[in-house]
């Protein structure tokens, strides 16, 4: 009596028969019938026609029957949405059942039915179940929120389920906590920006408590969630580590690996001198090794992760080389990974264990891929550990003696690399001879190219080098490019070493490369050699035979920024593929880059911001480059210095809009001025009094009250001639609009900031032959919303060759649009002749506001709070000022020094400034007596401004 | 989280599918079949395969592939562990995890899968709890059920589900209260040509069979707990007690379970109980070779070594083998090239050996590699690491249980290179 009986049918009217049975009065018969239906369903038979009959069986007190009907419903509801609605009543009723098992089952099943009509009815029961007295129901309901979110995210947000879910993190039952975390994590994955899992020390504490008591799966969810937390200092990091460490002894390997992730991440913050740090290192090794005794699939994932861990912290597994030794019946994917890790672990201390012996054993195995990799591994060991080189070479020679074709080829490629690291001395002479014997058997391009390279490089030691190379030359055109290029170079080298007997050969190869080939690389290289040789053979010798730098030992390490990011993803698919999730996970919209926490010392940080994180400790690894996603981005950044294009401004109120220079804004300028958007051209002869205002040409609104700005502008008109009073640095006026481009109107100008007001000082010169009048000015939208606070007032028509000086007051309440570069300002000026456009860059310091002095404490907190990748460093060269002078000079431009410290003879100035749009920029300026160069580190939540702030610094300090 | 599960047999038929979210078409398995084709051997199919829209994470167990479909970033170990748990559960319920057993119990399988995972999140995976929810099939029960009409689905909430000890059900009652522990150690070793140990370690487990009434609280202590420095525990073990006192203190699940697993690795601690003398050679330009192996006891602590089997994967060019064993029997499968020699016990007076000729394909080059020998053996009443249980105490219950400990050492992945 097994379930296979449900598959056997004798008659054709199977569905009909089932229908009859489903409607039977006998419970037992009904149940059997539903089982038959389910059995048919599992093998893909269409039994949807029975939908109403099956749903009729739903109202039963037999739980098994109910569950079976639910199974059926979940499968077919989608295809029969109208009929599925029949089931809703029963669901809703079941959600009120006194038996918690049934309540939970009902809410769980409803969530699985992906039919909108049913989803609508789910909200009320779900809300109740989330607050159910029974934790089993609550934990089921928590998962149901994630299901619902998957079906209809908006509904979940509107109904406030997310908040209820967040509350469940503080539930008294650990299983409920774990499921709430799991549900929130899943929802957060599709909404990376939403701050769903807002972790703070209190919630962390709750999670850590739940961690000890929930099931293994719950532990995985909680650990993965913990890994996203950023502890505030090393003490907190240590205490979390202490509470996570017991998880390393869990029988479930996924729990172990998630715990490893948390520890690896938080370890970053611990000081290496700490006893606890070394204890932790010791504790990490055994569980990692234990993972390797699990099933091969688990081993594979573990090995991929160990590969990362070994690169980040080789010290953890440095004594465990042997556990990576390959067993002949390991699956191939495990073998290859083990080998990779063995090479990474190889060092002088353990080379004797691997030595060539173990690897040689692998090189005689059956599997071709593995054998090749083993041969490569021998070479890598030699390159990495000099002491082993000789032994490795002799092992490789032994392998060459086996005459197994692919082994020989691989060995030759490897020996070439060994030579590039340790140029052969006399003791390798015999090696070269052995290699030459195998010339004929090489059929892979890489091996042929390697062999040719060896012959060319050591031509002087090979008596018949010319014959060997000549033999290759015969089939020159059939060779791959790699071999052709190598052959060309090798023959040129040979010629330079033994010019007398090889002249013919070199001519032959040069003509083959330059005349008979289409390959641009080959032709170009051929011509280079040719010209070198014909112009100056001595120089050619110096160039071609120059000593080459030795190759480095680690060539395939993961780039450090990527490695750091991957360490944050230990245990995930990203760690298996060694790519950040953004590179491959579908639908990961705007994935947030994770980064390792910086090392901090809580004891010092209270005293000075100097202890604030500045990336990884020096000497530990290459300078941390702002995480930009891909390597290419990083390279560009390296070259260009500070990041120019970062992620979009997050805090600055900048709206992205279409570039609209010629659009609406200007239309209004050119068109009916009377309707100018802000009465820009009102030109009222307001309070100034001293000014003699000319009546504007157009029909102006008689704005007699006049904007206050206008009056102020007039006041400044008076002062601008006197020179700046203790205000910000003012750059000399520069020509913005040459006369040639503007039908005779030349505009030069500069920006000033005095006592809280920004103005644009303009010099208008009429170089035309006619009188100019009717001046007006308008700005395009710009990054900081700069706009004229008053109309442009030119009090009299400008006669030819006349110059007028005007100060235009500005405010920062205009519309905002991000510009590139950030401080670009596009201006339109109109006069009676035409409209002219120009753009200019304003110095950022005109935007530094007077109340930009931060509290010391706030400064410390903010500095820490701003992620490290936002930090930018600059050099200000040739500025021989002392700290006081620097400080006072900057203060005049509203850059405030908050604290000053003397560290080892250097003055560290901690400064803050605030932009008009309330962006704070924090700075650390290092002044060394006797060194005219200053080092400036800037931290800001909107890292784009850093570059411009730096320019402002430079401008202010140098003038 | 886990989206769908496909069960596939060795001939490539998908014989069961289960979806926890929306339905994913079977065609997604084509990517799996592609990878399977690429891997020469079933065991070499990579466990994680990426497809344009999904990830396939699979395990291979009992000649079946369990292929799960993933759509978002999930810890692969989590998925693999879960799949193994599914296979374990089938094994537990049906006595074997085979296509036939699964097809015979397809409705229970469906019910189980539904109970184990909800929306891709594991729900109940503990055998104790599952068995309360869905009763395993027995002949007796199906007879009784068909008479009384009762169901094999429990209708109350499993008691352990939410308690602090989710692994144990309440109200356990036995007339004979027993607690048995099996200390099982497997030696993983690689021995090189000359007989010296390249690598050796011991993988040990303590499996328990506990049939105790009520809520017993057990403490298991060892004579030499220092041996255990790399251990993985069943969740029931109180980690703090172990850290401070090196005592295993726990409230056990009911029935069979693995209490701890451990690893003893430092090489001088690992005794190698057998040695092999071997002489395998292939002559150049001739279609035959010699094969001669002898096995003898080494450090066996005075116990008998039994159940010895030697398996050798001979090179492809070997056509047949003509051997004579002094003890036991041998078979050679010319298709898979597997030589199996079943020896039995070793008696030190007369060491078992297997000698003879190897026939090679004529004209083919002689194999450059010598095959590795894979050795299986068993030693009763010995834990090769020297681990010894000191005592077992029970608290919380009044009765006196019957206690027993058994030791056994086996060969794990024990390989001799020749």
Short mmCIF file of C-alpha atoms in Angstrom, two decimals, chain A residues 874-881 925-926 931-936 950 953-955 957-959:
data_model
loop_
_atom_site.label_atom_id
_atom_site.label_comp_id
_atom_site.label_asym_id
_atom_site.label_seq_id
_atom_site.Cartn_x
_atom_site.Cartn_y
_atom_site.Cartn_z
CA UNK A 874 45.07 66.53 -1.28
CA UNK A 875 48.44 68.17 -1.30
CA UNK A 876 48.72 71.91 -1.19
CA UNK A 877 52.13 72.63 -2.55
CA UNK A 878 54.45 75.55 -1.92
CA UNK A 879 52.61 77.26 0.84
CA UNK A 880 55.23 78.25 3.36
CA UNK A 881 52.93 79.42 6.14
CA UNK A 925 45.18 70.00 7.65
CA UNK A 926 48.72 68.93 8.35
CA UNK A 931 57.93 71.80 4.59
CA UNK A 932 56.08 74.14 2.25
CA UNK A 933 53.60 71.39 1.34
CA UNK A 934 50.43 70.97 3.33
CA UNK A 935 48.36 67.85 3.42
CA UNK A 936 44.64 68.26 3.44
CA UNK A 950 40.39 71.82 -1.93
CA UNK A 953 41.79 76.12 0.18
CA UNK A 954 44.53 76.43 -2.32
CA UNK A 955 43.28 79.73 -3.65
CA UNK A 957 46.18 80.05 1.13
CA UNK A 958 48.21 81.10 -1.85
CA UNK A 959 46.91 84.64 -1.99
#
